[in-house]
mmCIF file with all atom_site columns, C-alpha atoms in Angstrom:
data_model
loop_
_atom_site.group_PDB
_atom_site.id
_atom_site.type_symbol
_atom_site.label_atom_id
_atom_site.label_alt_id
_atom_site.label_comp_id
_atom_site.label_asym_id
_atom_site.label_entity_id
_atom_site.label_seq_id
_atom_site.pdbx_PDB_ins_code
_atom_site.Cartn_x
_atom_site.Cartn_y
_atom_site.Cartn_z
_atom_site.occupancy
_atom_site.B_iso_or_equiv
_atom_site.pdbx_formal_charge
_atom_site.auth_seq_id
_atom_site.auth_comp_id
_atom_site.auth_asym_id
_atom_site.auth_atom_id
_atom_site.pdbx_PDB_model_num
ATOM 1   C CA . MET A 1 1   ? 53.675 -46.151 33.911  1.00 42.00 ? 1   MET A CA 1
ATOM 2   C CA . PRO A 1 2   ? 54.703 -49.681 34.068  1.00 40.00 ? 2   PRO A CA 1
ATOM 3   C CA . TYR A 1 3   ? 51.810 -50.777 31.712  1.00 35.00 ? 3   TYR A CA 1
ATOM 4   C CA . ARG A 1 4   ? 52.489 -48.299 29.279  1.00 37.00 ? 4   ARG A CA 1
ATOM 5   C CA . MET A 1 5   ? 56.217 -49.763 29.217  1.00 36.00 ? 5   MET A CA 1
ATOM 6   C CA . ILE A 1 6   ? 54.915 -53.122 28.685  1.00 39.00 ? 6   ILE A CA 1
ATOM 7   C CA . LEU A 1 7   ? 53.036 -52.074 25.806  1.00 34.00 ? 7   LEU A CA 1
ATOM 8   C CA . ILE A 1 8   ? 55.896 -50.128 24.139  1.00 37.00 ? 8   ILE A CA 1
ATOM 9   C CA . ALA A 1 9   ? 58.184 -53.489 24.817  1.00 38.00 ? 9   ALA A CA 1
ATOM 10  C CA . ALA A 1 10  ? 55.541 -55.717 23.336  1.00 37.00 ? 10  ALA A CA 1
ATOM 11  C CA . ALA A 1 11  ? 55.280 -53.528 20.420  1.00 36.00 ? 11  ALA A CA 1
ATOM 12  C CA . PHE A 1 12  ? 58.680 -53.277 19.685  1.00 36.00 ? 12  PHE A CA 1
ATOM 13  C CA . ALA A 1 13  ? 59.077 -57.156 19.911  1.00 35.00 ? 13  ALA A CA 1
ATOM 14  C CA . ALA A 1 14  ? 56.279 -57.620 17.544  1.00 35.00 ? 14  ALA A CA 1
ATOM 15  C CA . THR A 1 15  ? 58.074 -55.112 14.968  1.00 34.00 ? 15  THR A CA 1
ATOM 16  C CA . LEU A 1 16  ? 61.315 -57.503 15.405  1.00 36.00 ? 16  LEU A CA 1
ATOM 17  C CA . GLY A 1 17  ? 58.983 -60.198 13.602  1.00 37.00 ? 17  GLY A CA 1
ATOM 18  C CA . LEU A 1 18  ? 57.659 -58.635 10.971  1.00 36.00 ? 18  LEU A CA 1
ATOM 19  C CA . PRO A 1 19  ? 59.300 -59.950 7.482   1.00 39.00 ? 19  PRO A CA 1
ATOM 20  C CA . GLY A 1 20  ? 61.761 -57.411 6.104   1.00 38.00 ? 20  GLY A CA 1
ATOM 21  C CA . LEU A 1 21  ? 62.646 -55.779 9.442   1.00 37.00 ? 21  LEU A CA 1
ATOM 22  C CA . GLY A 1 22  ? 65.649 -56.686 11.228  1.00 41.00 ? 22  GLY A CA 1
ATOM 23  C CA . HIS A 1 23  ? 66.981 -59.179 8.684   1.00 48.00 ? 23  HIS A CA 1
ATOM 24  C CA . ALA A 1 24  ? 68.868 -58.346 5.595   1.00 57.00 ? 24  ALA A CA 1
ATOM 25  C CA . GLY A 1 25  ? 67.565 -59.290 2.064   1.00 73.00 ? 25  GLY A CA 1
ATOM 26  C CA . ALA A 1 26  ? 68.802 -61.039 -1.005  1.00 77.00 ? 26  ALA A CA 1
ATOM 27  C CA . ASP A 1 27  ? 69.733 -57.310 -2.510  1.00 85.00 ? 27  ASP A CA 1
ATOM 28  C CA . ASP A 1 28  ? 72.037 -57.021 0.276   1.00 89.00 ? 28  ASP A CA 1
ATOM 29  C CA . TYR A 1 29  ? 74.225 -59.555 -0.929  1.00 91.00 ? 29  TYR A CA 1
ATOM 30  C CA . ALA A 1 30  ? 76.133 -59.664 -4.279  1.00 89.00 ? 30  ALA A CA 1
ATOM 31  C CA . PHE A 1 31  ? 78.231 -62.313 -6.024  1.00 89.00 ? 31  PHE A CA 1
ATOM 32  C CA . GLU A 1 32  ? 81.514 -60.922 -7.705  1.00 91.00 ? 32  GLU A CA 1
ATOM 33  C CA . PRO A 1 33  ? 83.519 -62.850 -10.278 1.00 90.00 ? 33  PRO A CA 1
ATOM 34  C CA . VAL A 1 34  ? 87.127 -63.689 -8.714  1.00 91.00 ? 34  VAL A CA 1
ATOM 35  C CA . GLN A 1 35  ? 88.477 -63.419 -12.532 1.00 87.00 ? 35  GLN A CA 1
ATOM 36  C CA . ALA A 1 36  ? 87.054 -61.466 -15.227 1.00 78.00 ? 36  ALA A CA 1
ATOM 37  C CA . GLU A 1 37  ? 87.570 -63.585 -17.919 1.00 82.00 ? 37  GLU A CA 1
ATOM 38  C CA . VAL A 1 38  ? 88.150 -67.496 -18.058 1.00 85.00 ? 38  VAL A CA 1
ATOM 39  C CA . SER A 1 39  ? 89.839 -69.612 -20.991 1.00 87.00 ? 39  SER A CA 1
ATOM 40  C CA . LYS A 1 40  ? 88.343 -72.298 -22.752 1.00 91.00 ? 40  LYS A CA 1
ATOM 41  C CA . GLY A 1 41  ? 89.756 -75.710 -21.818 1.00 93.00 ? 41  GLY A CA 1
ATOM 42  C CA . ASP A 1 42  ? 89.076 -78.765 -19.221 1.00 94.00 ? 42  ASP A CA 1
ATOM 43  C CA . GLY A 1 43  ? 89.481 -78.309 -15.912 1.00 94.00 ? 43  GLY A CA 1
ATOM 44  C CA . VAL A 1 44  ? 89.204 -74.674 -15.819 1.00 94.00 ? 44  VAL A CA 1
ATOM 45  C CA . THR A 1 45  ? 88.249 -73.297 -12.837 1.00 94.00 ? 45  THR A CA 1
ATOM 46  C CA . VAL A 1 46  ? 85.511 -70.559 -12.143 1.00 93.00 ? 46  VAL A CA 1
ATOM 47  C CA . ALA A 1 47  ? 85.253 -68.678 -8.933  1.00 94.00 ? 47  ALA A CA 1
ATOM 48  C CA . VAL A 1 48  ? 82.897 -66.035 -7.203  1.00 93.00 ? 48  VAL A CA 1
ATOM 49  C CA . ARG A 1 49  ? 82.940 -64.331 -4.027  1.00 95.00 ? 49  ARG A CA 1
ATOM 50  C CA . LEU A 1 50  ? 79.806 -63.689 -2.071  1.00 94.00 ? 50  LEU A CA 1
ATOM 51  C CA . ILE A 1 51  ? 79.982 -60.658 -0.280  1.00 94.00 ? 51  ILE A CA 1
ATOM 52  C CA . GLU A 1 52  ? 77.433 -58.377 2.207   1.00 94.00 ? 52  GLU A CA 1
ATOM 53  C CA . LYS A 1 53  ? 76.937 -54.978 0.255   1.00 93.00 ? 53  LYS A CA 1
ATOM 54  C CA . ALA A 1 54  ? 77.177 -52.794 3.090   1.00 94.00 ? 54  ALA A CA 1
ATOM 55  C CA . THR A 1 55  ? 80.333 -53.875 4.712   1.00 95.00 ? 55  THR A CA 1
ATOM 56  C CA . LYS A 1 56  ? 82.134 -55.267 1.712   1.00 94.00 ? 56  LYS A CA 1
ATOM 57  C CA . LYS A 1 57  ? 82.887 -58.427 3.934   1.00 95.00 ? 57  LYS A CA 1
ATOM 58  C CA . PRO A 1 58  ? 82.889 -61.645 2.389   1.00 96.00 ? 58  PRO A CA 1
ATOM 59  C CA . VAL A 1 59  ? 79.954 -64.325 3.558   1.00 95.00 ? 59  VAL A CA 1
ATOM 60  C CA . PRO A 1 60  ? 81.367 -67.718 4.173   1.00 94.00 ? 60  PRO A CA 1
ATOM 61  C CA . ASP A 1 61  ? 79.513 -70.974 4.850   1.00 92.00 ? 61  ASP A CA 1
ATOM 62  C CA . ALA A 1 62  ? 76.541 -69.980 2.108   1.00 94.00 ? 62  ALA A CA 1
ATOM 63  C CA . VAL A 1 63  ? 74.711 -73.191 0.913   1.00 94.00 ? 63  VAL A CA 1
ATOM 64  C CA . ILE A 1 64  ? 74.933 -73.372 -3.127  1.00 94.00 ? 64  ILE A CA 1
ATOM 65  C CA . ILE A 1 65  ? 71.739 -74.545 -4.017  1.00 93.00 ? 65  ILE A CA 1
ATOM 66  C CA . ALA A 1 66  ? 71.962 -74.282 -7.839  1.00 94.00 ? 66  ALA A CA 1
ATOM 67  C CA . THR A 1 67  ? 74.548 -73.827 -10.610 1.00 94.00 ? 67  THR A CA 1
ATOM 68  C CA . ARG A 1 68  ? 74.612 -73.461 -14.424 1.00 94.00 ? 68  ARG A CA 1
ATOM 69  C CA . ILE A 1 69  ? 77.460 -72.492 -16.784 1.00 93.00 ? 69  ILE A CA 1
ATOM 70  C CA . ASP A 1 70  ? 76.149 -72.013 -20.518 1.00 93.00 ? 70  ASP A CA 1
ATOM 71  C CA . MET A 1 71  ? 76.599 -70.081 -23.855 1.00 94.00 ? 71  MET A CA 1
ATOM 72  C CA . ALA A 1 72  ? 73.291 -67.945 -23.436 1.00 94.00 ? 72  ALA A CA 1
ATOM 73  C CA . PRO A 1 73  ? 75.290 -64.764 -24.465 1.00 93.00 ? 73  PRO A CA 1
ATOM 74  C CA . GLU A 1 74  ? 76.278 -66.520 -27.832 1.00 93.00 ? 74  GLU A CA 1
ATOM 75  C CA . ASP A 1 75  ? 72.372 -67.603 -28.091 1.00 95.00 ? 75  ASP A CA 1
ATOM 76  C CA . MET A 1 76  ? 73.475 -71.153 -27.344 1.00 95.00 ? 76  MET A CA 1
ATOM 77  C CA . ALA A 1 77  ? 71.740 -71.565 -23.958 1.00 93.00 ? 77  ALA A CA 1
ATOM 78  C CA . SER A 1 78  ? 71.603 -75.202 -24.712 1.00 94.00 ? 78  SER A CA 1
ATOM 79  C CA . MET A 1 79  ? 75.246 -75.641 -24.422 1.00 94.00 ? 79  MET A CA 1
ATOM 80  C CA . ASP A 1 80  ? 76.463 -76.129 -21.290 1.00 94.00 ? 80  ASP A CA 1
ATOM 81  C CA . ALA A 1 81  ? 78.890 -77.749 -19.352 1.00 96.00 ? 81  ALA A CA 1
ATOM 82  C CA . PRO A 1 82  ? 79.159 -79.278 -16.237 1.00 95.00 ? 82  PRO A CA 1
ATOM 83  C CA . LEU A 1 83  ? 80.308 -77.432 -12.981 1.00 95.00 ? 83  LEU A CA 1
ATOM 84  C CA . SER A 1 84  ? 81.599 -79.187 -9.806  1.00 96.00 ? 84  SER A CA 1
ATOM 85  C CA . PRO A 1 85  ? 82.072 -77.748 -6.397  1.00 96.00 ? 85  PRO A CA 1
ATOM 86  C CA . MET A 1 86  ? 85.653 -77.259 -5.204  1.00 96.00 ? 86  MET A CA 1
ATOM 87  C CA . PRO A 1 87  ? 87.085 -76.315 -1.716  1.00 94.00 ? 87  PRO A CA 1
ATOM 88  C CA . SER A 1 88  ? 88.588 -72.716 -1.408  1.00 92.00 ? 88  SER A CA 1
ATOM 89  C CA . ASP A 1 89  ? 90.704 -71.689 1.548   1.00 90.00 ? 89  ASP A CA 1
ATOM 90  C CA . GLU A 1 90  ? 89.376 -68.344 0.969   1.00 95.00 ? 90  GLU A CA 1
ATOM 91  C CA . PRO A 1 91  ? 86.210 -67.213 3.138   1.00 95.00 ? 91  PRO A CA 1
ATOM 92  C CA . GLY A 1 92  ? 83.197 -66.157 0.854   1.00 96.00 ? 92  GLY A CA 1
ATOM 93  C CA . VAL A 1 93  ? 85.082 -67.502 -2.055  1.00 97.00 ? 93  VAL A CA 1
ATOM 94  C CA . TYR A 1 94  ? 82.859 -70.222 -3.901  1.00 95.00 ? 94  TYR A CA 1
ATOM 95  C CA . SER A 1 95  ? 84.995 -72.481 -6.694  1.00 95.00 ? 95  SER A CA 1
ATOM 96  C CA . PHE A 1 96  ? 84.146 -74.588 -9.224  1.00 96.00 ? 96  PHE A CA 1
ATOM 97  C CA . LYS A 1 97  ? 85.504 -76.969 -11.994 1.00 97.00 ? 97  LYS A CA 1
ATOM 98  C CA . THR A 1 98  ? 84.099 -77.150 -15.303 1.00 96.00 ? 98  THR A CA 1
ATOM 99  C CA . ASP A 1 99  ? 85.297 -78.249 -18.994 1.00 95.00 ? 99  ASP A CA 1
ATOM 100 C CA . LEU A 1 100 ? 84.631 -75.273 -21.508 1.00 94.00 ? 100 LEU A CA 1
ATOM 101 C CA . GLY A 1 101 ? 85.006 -76.806 -24.724 1.00 91.00 ? 101 GLY A CA 1
ATOM 102 C CA . MET A 1 102 ? 84.288 -73.964 -26.957 1.00 91.00 ? 102 MET A CA 1
ATOM 103 C CA . ALA A 1 103 ? 85.887 -70.677 -27.002 1.00 91.00 ? 103 ALA A CA 1
ATOM 104 C CA . GLY A 1 104 ? 82.981 -67.937 -26.718 1.00 92.00 ? 104 GLY A CA 1
ATOM 105 C CA . ARG A 1 105 ? 81.026 -65.967 -23.882 1.00 92.00 ? 105 ARG A CA 1
ATOM 106 C CA . TRP A 1 106 ? 80.015 -68.318 -21.264 1.00 92.00 ? 106 TRP A CA 1
ATOM 107 C CA . GLN A 1 107 ? 77.413 -67.295 -18.543 1.00 91.00 ? 107 GLN A CA 1
ATOM 108 C CA . LEU A 1 108 ? 77.707 -68.739 -15.056 1.00 91.00 ? 108 LEU A CA 1
ATOM 109 C CA . SER A 1 109 ? 74.333 -68.813 -13.054 1.00 92.00 ? 109 SER A CA 1
ATOM 110 C CA . ILE A 1 110 ? 74.550 -69.238 -9.329  1.00 92.00 ? 110 ILE A CA 1
ATOM 111 C CA . ALA A 1 111 ? 72.181 -69.196 -6.379  1.00 92.00 ? 111 ALA A CA 1
ATOM 112 C CA . ALA A 1 112 ? 72.938 -69.453 -2.827  1.00 93.00 ? 112 ALA A CA 1
ATOM 113 C CA . LYS A 1 113 ? 71.490 -69.370 0.983   1.00 93.00 ? 113 LYS A CA 1
ATOM 114 C CA . VAL A 1 114 ? 72.752 -67.468 3.434   1.00 92.00 ? 114 VAL A CA 1
ATOM 115 C CA . GLN A 1 115 ? 72.443 -68.662 6.716   1.00 87.00 ? 115 GLN A CA 1
ATOM 116 C CA . GLY A 1 116 ? 69.694 -66.790 8.637   1.00 86.00 ? 116 GLY A CA 1
ATOM 117 C CA . GLU A 1 117 ? 68.184 -64.954 5.443   1.00 87.00 ? 117 GLU A CA 1
ATOM 118 C CA . PRO A 1 118 ? 64.522 -66.082 4.214   1.00 88.00 ? 118 PRO A CA 1
ATOM 119 C CA . GLU A 1 119 ? 65.764 -64.964 0.540   1.00 88.00 ? 119 GLU A CA 1
ATOM 120 C CA . THR A 1 120 ? 67.807 -66.662 -2.277  1.00 89.00 ? 120 THR A CA 1
ATOM 121 C CA . ILE A 1 121 ? 71.006 -64.686 -3.550  1.00 85.00 ? 121 ILE A CA 1
ATOM 122 C CA . THR A 1 122 ? 71.271 -65.093 -7.507  1.00 85.00 ? 122 THR A CA 1
ATOM 123 C CA . LEU A 1 123 ? 74.121 -64.325 -9.829  1.00 75.00 ? 123 LEU A CA 1
ATOM 124 C CA . VAL A 1 124 ? 73.931 -64.160 -13.558 1.00 81.00 ? 124 VAL A CA 1
ATOM 125 C CA . CYS A 1 125 ? 77.402 -63.056 -15.221 1.00 75.00 ? 125 CYS A CA 1
#
């Protein structure tokens, strides 16, 4: 009987180490815009909230690895603007300052790594 328990414990431990089991994936998280619309101008703040979908709780301390804002929805993807990270007082909110020199539809693209997760979370909005 003890030998069988050891085998069961070993099989359980091996299962925990398999990719995709015991860990959330990128699809388990989502970025949400804090504001639906942003006006054109200099020094505009763009902010997104990173949440875990199952709990709807904010995810603080993610590492932002890529950002871009451009006018791709207006068929002008080459028209982009710089993004500078800004501090946020709200957990799970990631803010950026930008200069939107033209009225129209702008697209924010962002990629982040959540600590302990192997996949990258991305947003295009």
